[in-house]
mmCIF file of C-alpha atoms in Angstrom:
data_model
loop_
_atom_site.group_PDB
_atom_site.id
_atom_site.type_symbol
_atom_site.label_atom_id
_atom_site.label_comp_id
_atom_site.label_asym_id
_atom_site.label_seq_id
_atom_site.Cartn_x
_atom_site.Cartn_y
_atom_site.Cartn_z
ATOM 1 C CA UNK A 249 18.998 59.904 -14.272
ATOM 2 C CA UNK A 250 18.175 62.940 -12.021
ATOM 3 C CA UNK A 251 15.067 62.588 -9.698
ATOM 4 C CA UNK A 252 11.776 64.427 -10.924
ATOM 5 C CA UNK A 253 9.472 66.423 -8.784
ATOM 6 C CA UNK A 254 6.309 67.838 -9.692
ATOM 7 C CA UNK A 255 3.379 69.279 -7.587
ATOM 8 C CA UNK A 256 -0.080 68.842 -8.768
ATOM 9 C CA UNK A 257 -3.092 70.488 -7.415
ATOM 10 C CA UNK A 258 -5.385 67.857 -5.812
ATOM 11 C CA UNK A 259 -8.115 67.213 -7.804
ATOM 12 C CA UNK A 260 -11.699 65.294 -6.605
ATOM 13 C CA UNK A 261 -10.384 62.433 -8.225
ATOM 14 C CA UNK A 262 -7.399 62.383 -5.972
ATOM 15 C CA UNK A 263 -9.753 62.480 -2.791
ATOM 16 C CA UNK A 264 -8.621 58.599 -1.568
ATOM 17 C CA UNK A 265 -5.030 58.900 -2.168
ATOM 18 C CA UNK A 266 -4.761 62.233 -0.036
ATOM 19 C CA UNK A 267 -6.692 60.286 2.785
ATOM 20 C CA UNK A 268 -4.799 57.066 2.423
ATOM 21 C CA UNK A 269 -1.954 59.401 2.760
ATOM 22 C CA UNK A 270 -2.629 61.712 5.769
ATOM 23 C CA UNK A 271 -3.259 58.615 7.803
ATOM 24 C CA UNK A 272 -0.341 56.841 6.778
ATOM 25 C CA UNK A 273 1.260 60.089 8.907
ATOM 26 C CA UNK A 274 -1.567 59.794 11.483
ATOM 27 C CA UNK A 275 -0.545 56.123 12.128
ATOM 28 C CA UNK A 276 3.331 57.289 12.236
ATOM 29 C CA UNK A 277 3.091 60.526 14.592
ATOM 30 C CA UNK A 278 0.802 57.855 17.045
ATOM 31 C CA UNK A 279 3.585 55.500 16.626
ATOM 32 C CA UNK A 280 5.695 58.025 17.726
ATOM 33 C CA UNK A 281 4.114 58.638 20.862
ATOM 34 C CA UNK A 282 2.472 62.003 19.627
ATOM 35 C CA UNK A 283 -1.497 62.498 19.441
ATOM 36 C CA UNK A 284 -0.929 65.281 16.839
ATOM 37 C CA UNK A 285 -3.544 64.257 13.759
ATOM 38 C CA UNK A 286 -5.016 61.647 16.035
ATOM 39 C CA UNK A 287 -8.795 62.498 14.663
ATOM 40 C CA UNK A 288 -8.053 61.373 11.616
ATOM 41 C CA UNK A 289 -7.794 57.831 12.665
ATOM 42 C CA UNK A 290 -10.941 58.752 14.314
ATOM 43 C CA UNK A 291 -12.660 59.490 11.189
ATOM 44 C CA UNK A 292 -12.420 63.175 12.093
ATOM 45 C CA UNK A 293 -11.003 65.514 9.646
ATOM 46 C CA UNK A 294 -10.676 69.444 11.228
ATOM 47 C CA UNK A 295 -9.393 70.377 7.785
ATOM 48 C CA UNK A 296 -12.157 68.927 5.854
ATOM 49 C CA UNK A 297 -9.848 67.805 3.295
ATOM 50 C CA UNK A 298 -12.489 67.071 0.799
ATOM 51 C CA UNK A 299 -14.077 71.099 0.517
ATOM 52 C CA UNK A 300 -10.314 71.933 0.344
ATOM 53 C CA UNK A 301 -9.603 69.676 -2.838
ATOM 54 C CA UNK A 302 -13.023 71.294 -4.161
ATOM 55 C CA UNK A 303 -11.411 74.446 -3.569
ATOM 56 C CA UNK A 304 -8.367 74.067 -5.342
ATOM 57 C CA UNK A 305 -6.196 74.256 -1.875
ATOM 58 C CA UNK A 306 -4.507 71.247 -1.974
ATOM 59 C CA UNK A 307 -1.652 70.001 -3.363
ATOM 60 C CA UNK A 308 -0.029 66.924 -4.048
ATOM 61 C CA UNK A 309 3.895 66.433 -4.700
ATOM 62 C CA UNK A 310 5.540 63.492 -6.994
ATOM 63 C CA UNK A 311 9.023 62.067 -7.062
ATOM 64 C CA UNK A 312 9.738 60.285 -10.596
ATOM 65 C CA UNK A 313 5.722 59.797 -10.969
ATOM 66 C CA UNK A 314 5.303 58.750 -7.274
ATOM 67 C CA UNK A 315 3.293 60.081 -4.553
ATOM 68 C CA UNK A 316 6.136 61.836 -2.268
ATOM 69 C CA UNK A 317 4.063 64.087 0.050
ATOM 70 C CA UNK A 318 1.335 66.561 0.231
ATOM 71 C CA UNK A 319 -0.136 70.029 1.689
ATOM 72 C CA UNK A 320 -2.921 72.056 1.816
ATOM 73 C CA UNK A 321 -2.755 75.975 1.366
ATOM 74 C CA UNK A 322 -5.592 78.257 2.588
ATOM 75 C CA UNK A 323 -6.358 81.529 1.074
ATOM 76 C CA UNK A 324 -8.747 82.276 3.569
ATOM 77 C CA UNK A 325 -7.721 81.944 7.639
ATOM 78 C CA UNK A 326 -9.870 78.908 9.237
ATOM 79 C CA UNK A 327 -11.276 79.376 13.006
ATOM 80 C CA UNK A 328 -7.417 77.764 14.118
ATOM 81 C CA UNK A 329 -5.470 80.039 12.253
ATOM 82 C CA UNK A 330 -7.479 83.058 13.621
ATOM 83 C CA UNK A 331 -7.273 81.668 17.246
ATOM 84 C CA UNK A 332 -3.584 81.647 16.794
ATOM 85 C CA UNK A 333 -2.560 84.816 14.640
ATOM 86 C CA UNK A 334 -5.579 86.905 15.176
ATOM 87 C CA UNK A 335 -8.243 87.790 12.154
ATOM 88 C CA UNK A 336 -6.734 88.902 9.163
ATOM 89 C CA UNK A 337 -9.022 89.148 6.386
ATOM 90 C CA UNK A 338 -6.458 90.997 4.070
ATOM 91 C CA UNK A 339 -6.109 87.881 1.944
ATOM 92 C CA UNK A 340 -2.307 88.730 1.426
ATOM 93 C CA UNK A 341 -1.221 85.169 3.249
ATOM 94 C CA UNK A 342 -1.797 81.243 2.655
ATOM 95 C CA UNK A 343 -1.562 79.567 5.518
ATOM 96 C CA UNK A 344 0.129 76.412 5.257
ATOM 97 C CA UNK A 345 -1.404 73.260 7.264
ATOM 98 C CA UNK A 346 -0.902 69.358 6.481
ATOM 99 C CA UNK A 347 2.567 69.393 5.074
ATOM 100 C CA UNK A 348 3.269 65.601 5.100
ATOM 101 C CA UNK A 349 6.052 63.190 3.283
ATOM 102 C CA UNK A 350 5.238 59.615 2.259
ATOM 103 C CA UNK A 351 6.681 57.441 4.638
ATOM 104 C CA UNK A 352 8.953 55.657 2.337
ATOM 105 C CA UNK A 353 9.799 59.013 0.556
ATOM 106 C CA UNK A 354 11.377 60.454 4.076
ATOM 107 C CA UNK A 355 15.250 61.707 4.084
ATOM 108 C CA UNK A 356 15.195 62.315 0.286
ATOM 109 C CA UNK A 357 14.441 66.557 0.353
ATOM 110 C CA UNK A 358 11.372 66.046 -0.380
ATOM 111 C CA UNK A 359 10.304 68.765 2.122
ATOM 112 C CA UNK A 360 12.681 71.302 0.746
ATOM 113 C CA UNK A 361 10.629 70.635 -2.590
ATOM 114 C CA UNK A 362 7.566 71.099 -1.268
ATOM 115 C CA UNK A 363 7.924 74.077 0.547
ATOM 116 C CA UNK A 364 9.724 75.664 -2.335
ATOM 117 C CA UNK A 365 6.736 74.479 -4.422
ATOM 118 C CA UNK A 366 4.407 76.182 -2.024
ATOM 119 C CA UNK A 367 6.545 79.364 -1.818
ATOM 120 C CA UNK A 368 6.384 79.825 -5.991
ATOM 121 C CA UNK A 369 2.450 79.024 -5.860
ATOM 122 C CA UNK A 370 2.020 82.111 -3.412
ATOM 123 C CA UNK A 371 4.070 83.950 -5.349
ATOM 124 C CA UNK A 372 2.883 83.485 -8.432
ATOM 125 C CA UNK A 373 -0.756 84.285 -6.997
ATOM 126 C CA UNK A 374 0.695 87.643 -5.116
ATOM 127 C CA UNK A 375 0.882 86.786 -1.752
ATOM 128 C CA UNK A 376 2.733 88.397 0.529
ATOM 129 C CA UNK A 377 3.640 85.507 2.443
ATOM 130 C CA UNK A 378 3.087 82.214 3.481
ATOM 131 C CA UNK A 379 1.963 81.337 7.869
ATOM 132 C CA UNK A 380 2.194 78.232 9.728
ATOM 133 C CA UNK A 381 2.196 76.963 12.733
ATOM 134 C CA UNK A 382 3.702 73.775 14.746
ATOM 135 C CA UNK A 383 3.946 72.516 17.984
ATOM 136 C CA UNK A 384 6.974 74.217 19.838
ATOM 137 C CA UNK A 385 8.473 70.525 21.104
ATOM 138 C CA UNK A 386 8.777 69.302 17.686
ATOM 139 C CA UNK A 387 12.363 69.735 17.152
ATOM 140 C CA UNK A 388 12.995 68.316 13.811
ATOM 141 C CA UNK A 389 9.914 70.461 11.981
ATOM 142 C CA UNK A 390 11.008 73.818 13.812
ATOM 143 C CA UNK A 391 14.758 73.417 12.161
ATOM 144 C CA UNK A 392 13.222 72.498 9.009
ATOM 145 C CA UNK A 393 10.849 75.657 8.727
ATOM 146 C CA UNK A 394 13.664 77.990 10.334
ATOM 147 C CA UNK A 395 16.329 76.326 7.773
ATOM 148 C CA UNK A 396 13.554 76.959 4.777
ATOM 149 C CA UNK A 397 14.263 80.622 5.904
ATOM 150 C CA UNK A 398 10.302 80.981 7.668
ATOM 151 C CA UNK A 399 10.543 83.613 10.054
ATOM 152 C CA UNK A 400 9.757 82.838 13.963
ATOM 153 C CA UNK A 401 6.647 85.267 15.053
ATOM 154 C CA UNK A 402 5.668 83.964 18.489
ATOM 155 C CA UNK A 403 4.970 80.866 20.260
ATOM 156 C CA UNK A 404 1.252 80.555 21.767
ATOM 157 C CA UNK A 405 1.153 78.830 24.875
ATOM 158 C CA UNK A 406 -0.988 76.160 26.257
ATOM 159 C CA UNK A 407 -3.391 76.390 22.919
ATOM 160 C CA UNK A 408 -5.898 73.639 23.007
ATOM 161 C CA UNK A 409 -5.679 71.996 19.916
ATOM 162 C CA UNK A 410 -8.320 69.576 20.666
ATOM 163 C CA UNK A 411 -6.355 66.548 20.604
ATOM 164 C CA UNK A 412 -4.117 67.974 23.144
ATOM 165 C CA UNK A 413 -2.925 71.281 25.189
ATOM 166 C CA UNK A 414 0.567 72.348 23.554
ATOM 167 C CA UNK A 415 2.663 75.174 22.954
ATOM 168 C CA UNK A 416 2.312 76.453 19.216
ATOM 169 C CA UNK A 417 5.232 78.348 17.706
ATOM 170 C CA UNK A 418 3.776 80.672 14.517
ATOM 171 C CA UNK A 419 6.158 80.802 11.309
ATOM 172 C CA UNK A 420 6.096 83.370 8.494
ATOM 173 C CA UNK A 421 8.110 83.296 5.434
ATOM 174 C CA UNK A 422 7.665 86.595 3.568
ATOM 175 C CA UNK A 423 7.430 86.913 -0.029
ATOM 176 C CA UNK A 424 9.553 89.766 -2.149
#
């Protein structure tokens, strides 16, 4: 039997299970030795995660009927990703933030689905593209989003990111 994936848009229902599941990653990054997503384990939720289920912006990935990972897509640029690309009030890009994998679902793809899950959503609602950013150190998530065919933009330098000062490189995968 072949392995099932299926993204879901988040609904208020699913509120707990996203949280339980960002700081699942919160409490593995800080194990890690990284304070990325630190405020979260602080109570503190910059992406109001809530508002962004409301808004239909967040989705929700399932291997075989199991939570695998999530992600939240913005239609709209939020105060970061203005201070990072610049305003852009075109509408014609999501901008991708919270991609995360269930611990015990890491090494299986599940990224590869999620991304390509994300990439059909903004198609099929006529973006032109899909933005992110990540810190410039991170190694691993820089060869995943170059490997998923993103484009590298630019890195900003010393951003403040609240938790910490870090370099940010900006990703954009363009849509046919």
């Amino acid at each position: 039997m072949s392995d099932i994936f299926t993204l879901h848009q988040a609904k208020p229902k699913d509120v707990k299970m996203i949280d339980a599941l960002l700081r699942e990653t919160a409490l593995w990054l800080k194990a890690k030795g990284s304070l990325q997503w630190n405020g979260i384990l602080d109570g503190k939720d910059n992406h109001d995660t809530a508002s962004a289920i409301d808004r239909g912006e967040v989705f929700y990935g399932t291997l075989n009927n199991e939570l695998a990972g999530m992600f939240i897509l913005w239609d709209n640029q939020s105060e970061w990703d203005t201070a990072l690309w610049g305003e852009n009030t075109s509408g014609d890009f999501y901008y991708l933030h919270r991609l995360n994998i269930k611990r015990d679902k890491a090494g299986k793809g599940i990224s590869h689905l999620m991304i390509n899950a994300a990439k059909e959503y903004a198609e099929s609602e006529h973006k032109k593209g899909i933005r992110l950013d990540c810190i410039a150190s991170n190694v691993f998530l820089n060869q995943l989003y170059l490997k998923e065919k993103f484009e590298f933009i630019k890195c900003k330098e010393d951003f403040n990111a609240g938790e910490q000062i870090s370099d940010f490189n900006l990703y954009q995968y363009n849509l046919n």
